[in-house]
Amino acid sequence: IVESVGEGVTDVKPGDHVLPIFTGECKECRHCKSEESNMCDLLRINTDRGVMLNDGKSRFSINGQPIFHFVGTSTFSEYTVLHVGCLAKINEEAPPDKVCVLSCGISTGLGATLNVAKPKKGSTVAIFGLGAVGLAAAEGARIAGASRIIGVDLNPKRFDEARKFGVTEFVNPKDYNKPVQEVIAEMTGGGVDRSVECTGSIMAMMSAFECVHD
């Protein structure tokens, strides 16, 4: 909840309910104006910055020593100070204990599927990695009407939870003595229509690319 605002801030006011976002948007640069990217020239994630942009200083300290702003948000503190472009205003009726997970993993996975991959109704989708981002990606595929959603993960304990998010089939790469992309290609008669990679592993990225049909 916004406690106070700095000079010149008009997008939010005290009392507004907001979500902090570590990849902010200035709304003016070419990336912010693009429908295909939000890697803002000004506020893209920068783990080394740690200070406010207007004066290059931190707003936190202990015993006279500065504490830096973690990825521009410092959300582990009870009060924080951040650039207004790193806030998204939300409905005040939304329960804070529920919406707090929307700033990162949920919006990432859901948005990547619905806004970028855009699977058509009845299509097949492979999701690599069934953590928070992957589950949200699966939910996006379900909302889009995918007929088959294949979840790929090295941890079989994630499979039961993934079913709740629309995953219909599971593949554990450790169960096979051949590349997982070949397994998926055989399952789907040549490959899936879309794949969404949610692990950050280069090997998984290669498999996700190669499991899509020609």
mmCIF file of C-alpha atoms in Angstrom:
data_model
loop_
_atom_site.group_PDB
_atom_site.id
_atom_site.type_symbol
_atom_site.label_atom_id
_atom_site.label_comp_id
_atom_site.label_asym_id
_atom_site.label_seq_id
_atom_site.Cartn_x
_atom_site.Cartn_y
_atom_site.Cartn_z
ATOM 1 C CA ILE A 1 0.000 0.000 0.000
ATOM 2 C CA VAL A 2 1.454 3.373 -1.029
ATOM 3 C CA GLU A 3 2.416 5.337 2.096
ATOM 4 C CA SER A 4 3.674 8.482 0.349
ATOM 5 C CA VAL A 5 4.899 9.653 -3.041
ATOM 6 C CA GLY A 6 7.807 11.789 -4.191
ATOM 7 C CA GLU A 7 7.695 15.080 -6.047
ATOM 8 C CA GLY A 8 6.288 14.765 -9.550
ATOM 9 C CA VAL A 9 4.698 11.344 -9.029
ATOM 10 C CA THR A 10 1.177 11.314 -10.467
ATOM 11 C CA ASP A 11 0.581 7.669 -11.417
ATOM 12 C CA VAL A 12 -0.152 6.576 -7.841
ATOM 13 C CA LYS A 13 -1.252 8.304 -4.629
ATOM 14 C CA PRO A 14 -1.112 7.451 -0.924
ATOM 15 C CA GLY A 15 -3.500 4.621 -0.110
ATOM 16 C CA ASP A 16 -3.310 2.974 -3.530
ATOM 17 C CA HIS A 17 -2.763 -0.783 -3.601
ATOM 18 C CA VAL A 18 0.156 -1.749 -5.823
ATOM 19 C CA LEU A 19 2.392 -4.626 -6.855
ATOM 20 C CA PRO A 20 6.168 -4.074 -7.052
ATOM 21 C CA ILE A 21 7.839 -5.180 -10.284
ATOM 22 C CA PHE A 22 11.600 -5.559 -10.655
ATOM 23 C CA THR A 23 11.422 -5.138 -14.438
ATOM 24 C CA GLY A 24 9.722 -1.752 -14.477
ATOM 25 C CA GLU A 25 8.375 0.353 -17.332
ATOM 26 C CA CYS A 26 9.127 4.016 -17.996
ATOM 27 C CA LYS A 27 6.335 3.997 -20.629
ATOM 28 C CA GLU A 28 8.398 6.232 -22.923
ATOM 29 C CA CYS A 29 11.209 4.122 -24.456
ATOM 30 C CA ARG A 30 10.924 1.972 -27.585
ATOM 31 C CA HIS A 31 10.643 -1.241 -25.567
ATOM 32 C CA CYS A 32 7.822 0.071 -23.387
ATOM 33 C CA LYS A 33 5.946 1.243 -26.477
ATOM 34 C CA SER A 34 6.428 -2.099 -28.214
ATOM 35 C CA GLU A 35 3.862 -4.878 -27.952
ATOM 36 C CA GLU A 36 6.656 -7.450 -28.103
ATOM 37 C CA SER A 37 8.960 -6.391 -25.273
ATOM 38 C CA ASN A 38 8.936 -4.722 -21.881
ATOM 39 C CA MET A 39 12.730 -4.698 -21.390
ATOM 40 C CA CYS A 40 12.646 -1.002 -20.516
ATOM 41 C CA ASP A 41 15.769 0.979 -21.398
ATOM 42 C CA LEU A 42 15.531 2.783 -18.049
ATOM 43 C CA LEU A 43 14.147 0.212 -15.619
ATOM 44 C CA ARG A 44 15.051 -3.226 -16.959
ATOM 45 C CA ILE A 45 16.249 -5.565 -14.231
ATOM 46 C CA ASN A 46 19.702 -4.538 -13.065
ATOM 47 C CA THR A 47 20.965 -6.475 -10.069
ATOM 48 C CA ASP A 48 24.030 -4.235 -9.738
ATOM 49 C CA ARG A 49 22.301 -0.856 -9.607
ATOM 50 C CA GLY A 50 20.980 -0.879 -6.042
ATOM 51 C CA VAL A 51 20.328 2.872 -5.879
ATOM 52 C CA MET A 52 17.651 5.347 -6.899
ATOM 53 C CA LEU A 53 18.005 6.651 -10.443
ATOM 54 C CA ASN A 54 17.526 10.371 -9.837
ATOM 55 C CA ASP A 55 20.460 10.834 -7.451
ATOM 56 C CA GLY A 56 22.384 7.552 -7.449
ATOM 57 C CA LYS A 57 21.861 7.080 -3.714
ATOM 58 C CA SER A 58 20.232 4.438 -1.540
ATOM 59 C CA ARG A 59 17.224 5.187 0.665
ATOM 60 C CA PHE A 60 18.239 2.562 3.253
ATOM 61 C CA SER A 61 20.993 2.535 5.848
ATOM 62 C CA ILE A 62 22.049 0.930 9.117
ATOM 63 C CA ASN A 63 24.514 2.494 11.531
ATOM 64 C CA GLY A 64 25.340 5.094 8.921
ATOM 65 C CA GLN A 65 26.214 2.531 6.248
ATOM 66 C CA PRO A 66 24.094 2.336 3.059
ATOM 67 C CA ILE A 67 22.022 -0.741 2.278
ATOM 68 C CA PHE A 68 21.378 -1.173 -1.420
ATOM 69 C CA HIS A 69 18.000 -1.694 -3.114
ATOM 70 C CA PHE A 70 17.700 -5.352 -4.096
ATOM 71 C CA VAL A 71 16.713 -5.543 -7.818
ATOM 72 C CA GLY A 72 15.185 -2.095 -7.414
ATOM 73 C CA THR A 73 12.389 -3.247 -5.099
ATOM 74 C CA SER A 74 13.754 -4.459 -1.718
ATOM 75 C CA THR A 75 10.489 -6.224 -0.965
ATOM 76 C CA PHE A 76 11.861 -8.121 2.051
ATOM 77 C CA SER A 77 11.660 -4.888 4.062
ATOM 78 C CA GLU A 78 8.458 -3.718 5.754
ATOM 79 C CA TYR A 79 8.729 -0.336 4.025
ATOM 80 C CA THR A 80 10.527 0.261 0.742
ATOM 81 C CA VAL A 81 11.232 3.068 -1.716
ATOM 82 C CA LEU A 82 11.149 2.448 -5.458
ATOM 83 C CA HIS A 83 10.741 4.121 -8.824
ATOM 84 C CA VAL A 84 7.078 4.632 -9.703
ATOM 85 C CA GLY A 85 7.686 2.728 -12.949
ATOM 86 C CA CYS A 86 8.287 -0.380 -10.831
ATOM 87 C CA LEU A 87 4.731 -0.329 -9.484
ATOM 88 C CA ALA A 88 1.501 -1.649 -10.956
ATOM 89 C CA LYS A 89 -1.708 -0.309 -9.448
ATOM 90 C CA ILE A 90 -4.265 -3.012 -8.627
ATOM 91 C CA ASN A 91 -7.878 -3.239 -7.462
ATOM 92 C CA GLU A 92 -8.093 -2.440 -3.755
ATOM 93 C CA GLU A 93 -10.593 -5.272 -3.244
ATOM 94 C CA ALA A 94 -8.036 -7.892 -4.304
ATOM 95 C CA PRO A 95 -6.762 -9.806 -1.230
ATOM 96 C CA PRO A 96 -3.078 -8.926 -0.632
ATOM 97 C CA ASP A 97 -2.160 -12.444 0.516
ATOM 98 C CA LYS A 98 -3.323 -13.806 -2.854
ATOM 99 C CA VAL A 99 -2.170 -11.145 -5.312
ATOM 100 C CA CYS A 100 1.332 -10.952 -3.825
ATOM 101 C CA VAL A 101 2.388 -13.853 -6.075
ATOM 102 C CA LEU A 102 1.338 -12.039 -9.249
ATOM 103 C CA SER A 103 4.321 -9.690 -9.540
ATOM 104 C CA CYS A 104 6.760 -12.311 -10.782
ATOM 105 C CA GLY A 105 6.206 -15.975 -11.657
ATOM 106 C CA ILE A 106 2.492 -15.960 -12.451
ATOM 107 C CA SER A 107 2.510 -12.999 -14.837
ATOM 108 C CA THR A 108 5.717 -14.250 -16.468
ATOM 109 C CA GLY A 109 4.456 -17.722 -17.342
ATOM 110 C CA LEU A 110 0.883 -16.726 -18.136
ATOM 111 C CA GLY A 111 2.002 -13.764 -20.233
ATOM 112 C CA ALA A 112 4.628 -15.723 -22.147
ATOM 113 C CA THR A 113 2.019 -18.271 -23.169
ATOM 114 C CA LEU A 114 -0.984 -16.066 -23.885
ATOM 115 C CA ASN A 115 0.817 -13.018 -25.306
ATOM 116 C CA VAL A 116 3.845 -14.512 -27.060
ATOM 117 C CA ALA A 117 3.367 -18.227 -27.788
ATOM 118 C CA LYS A 118 -0.377 -17.724 -28.441
ATOM 119 C CA PRO A 119 -1.359 -21.409 -28.800
ATOM 120 C CA LYS A 120 -4.486 -21.956 -30.837
ATOM 121 C CA LYS A 121 -7.483 -23.864 -29.523
ATOM 122 C CA GLY A 122 -6.914 -27.602 -29.844
ATOM 123 C CA SER A 123 -3.141 -27.268 -30.188
ATOM 124 C CA THR A 124 -0.422 -29.165 -28.319
ATOM 125 C CA VAL A 125 1.919 -27.383 -25.929
ATOM 126 C CA ALA A 126 5.041 -28.542 -24.074
ATOM 127 C CA ILE A 127 6.008 -26.790 -20.842
ATOM 128 C CA PHE A 128 9.622 -27.213 -19.715
ATOM 129 C CA GLY A 129 9.919 -26.742 -15.957
ATOM 130 C CA LEU A 130 6.958 -26.961 -13.592
ATOM 131 C CA GLY A 131 7.871 -24.393 -10.975
ATOM 132 C CA ALA A 132 5.803 -21.244 -10.435
ATOM 133 C CA VAL A 133 6.509 -19.884 -13.928
ATOM 134 C CA GLY A 134 5.868 -23.242 -15.598
ATOM 135 C CA LEU A 135 2.577 -23.803 -13.781
ATOM 136 C CA ALA A 136 1.427 -20.355 -14.860
ATOM 137 C CA ALA A 137 2.479 -21.148 -18.437
ATOM 138 C CA ALA A 138 0.423 -24.336 -18.284
ATOM 139 C CA GLU A 139 -2.547 -22.348 -17.019
ATOM 140 C CA GLY A 140 -2.132 -20.011 -19.980
ATOM 141 C CA ALA A 141 -2.161 -22.959 -22.366
ATOM 142 C CA ARG A 142 -5.297 -24.292 -20.661
ATOM 143 C CA ILE A 143 -7.033 -20.920 -20.934
ATOM 144 C CA ALA A 144 -6.082 -20.766 -24.624
ATOM 145 C CA GLY A 145 -7.803 -24.120 -25.165
ATOM 146 C CA ALA A 146 -4.825 -26.389 -25.834
ATOM 147 C CA SER A 147 -5.888 -30.012 -26.180
ATOM 148 C CA ARG A 148 -2.634 -31.500 -24.874
ATOM 149 C CA ILE A 149 -0.306 -29.858 -22.383
ATOM 150 C CA ILE A 150 2.851 -31.876 -21.804
ATOM 151 C CA GLY A 151 4.770 -31.015 -18.664
ATOM 152 C CA VAL A 152 8.510 -31.729 -18.598
ATOM 153 C CA ASP A 153 10.343 -31.790 -15.268
ATOM 154 C CA LEU A 154 13.070 -33.756 -13.508
ATOM 155 C CA ASN A 155 11.054 -33.791 -10.267
ATOM 156 C CA PRO A 156 8.059 -36.170 -10.435
ATOM 157 C CA LYS A 157 6.685 -34.719 -7.187
ATOM 158 C CA ARG A 158 5.580 -31.694 -9.180
ATOM 159 C CA PHE A 159 3.303 -33.670 -11.458
ATOM 160 C CA ASP A 160 0.246 -33.913 -9.187
ATOM 161 C CA GLU A 161 0.195 -30.156 -8.586
ATOM 162 C CA ALA A 162 0.659 -29.490 -12.298
ATOM 163 C CA ARG A 163 -2.544 -31.365 -13.131
ATOM 164 C CA LYS A 164 -4.475 -28.638 -11.334
ATOM 165 C CA PHE A 165 -3.075 -26.129 -13.846
ATOM 166 C CA GLY A 166 -4.107 -28.044 -16.943
ATOM 167 C CA VAL A 167 -1.115 -30.322 -17.612
ATOM 168 C CA THR A 168 -2.459 -33.484 -19.232
ATOM 169 C CA GLU A 169 0.728 -35.549 -19.659
ATOM 170 C CA PHE A 170 4.141 -35.693 -18.043
ATOM 171 C CA VAL A 171 7.647 -36.486 -19.172
ATOM 172 C CA ASN A 172 10.619 -36.939 -16.865
ATOM 173 C CA PRO A 173 13.766 -36.798 -19.036
ATOM 174 C CA LYS A 174 15.545 -39.075 -16.555
ATOM 175 C CA ASP A 175 13.160 -41.906 -17.449
ATOM 176 C CA TYR A 176 14.512 -42.184 -21.005
ATOM 177 C CA ASN A 177 17.824 -43.043 -22.606
ATOM 178 C CA LYS A 178 17.295 -40.615 -25.480
ATOM 179 C CA PRO A 179 16.808 -36.835 -25.702
ATOM 180 C CA VAL A 180 13.491 -35.632 -24.325
ATOM 181 C CA GLN A 181 12.713 -33.776 -27.561
ATOM 182 C CA GLU A 182 12.688 -37.121 -29.375
ATOM 183 C CA VAL A 183 10.312 -38.529 -26.769
ATOM 184 C CA ILE A 184 7.928 -35.611 -27.231
ATOM 185 C CA ALA A 185 8.154 -35.813 -31.017
ATOM 186 C CA GLU A 186 7.136 -39.482 -30.871
ATOM 187 C CA MET A 187 4.280 -38.724 -28.464
ATOM 188 C CA THR A 188 2.871 -36.048 -30.752
ATOM 189 C CA GLY A 189 3.491 -37.426 -34.214
ATOM 190 C CA GLY A 190 6.326 -35.086 -35.094
ATOM 191 C CA GLY A 191 6.352 -32.425 -32.388
ATOM 192 C CA VAL A 192 4.211 -29.971 -30.492
ATOM 193 C CA ASP A 193 2.677 -26.768 -31.855
ATOM 194 C CA ARG A 194 4.212 -24.586 -29.135
ATOM 195 C CA SER A 195 6.739 -25.023 -26.356
ATOM 196 C CA VAL A 196 7.434 -22.730 -23.423
ATOM 197 C CA GLU A 197 10.764 -23.019 -21.606
ATOM 198 C CA CYS A 198 10.584 -22.043 -17.929
ATOM 199 C CA THR A 199 13.857 -23.211 -16.393
ATOM 200 C CA GLY A 200 16.571 -20.959 -17.784
ATOM 201 C CA SER A 201 18.687 -24.013 -18.631
ATOM 202 C CA ILE A 202 20.399 -23.795 -22.016
ATOM 203 C CA MET A 203 19.966 -27.551 -22.491
ATOM 204 C CA ALA A 204 16.248 -27.219 -21.780
ATOM 205 C CA MET A 205 16.040 -24.336 -24.251
ATOM 206 C CA MET A 206 17.551 -26.540 -26.943
ATOM 207 C CA SER A 207 15.135 -29.362 -26.156
ATOM 208 C CA ALA A 208 12.188 -26.965 -26.138
ATOM 209 C CA PHE A 209 13.183 -25.636 -29.551
ATOM 210 C CA GLU A 210 13.748 -29.071 -31.050
ATOM 211 C CA CYS A 211 10.498 -30.630 -29.762
ATOM 212 C CA VAL A 212 8.395 -28.244 -31.881
ATOM 213 C CA HIS A 213 7.282 -29.700 -35.223
ATOM 214 C CA ASP A 214 8.765 -28.461 -38.498
#
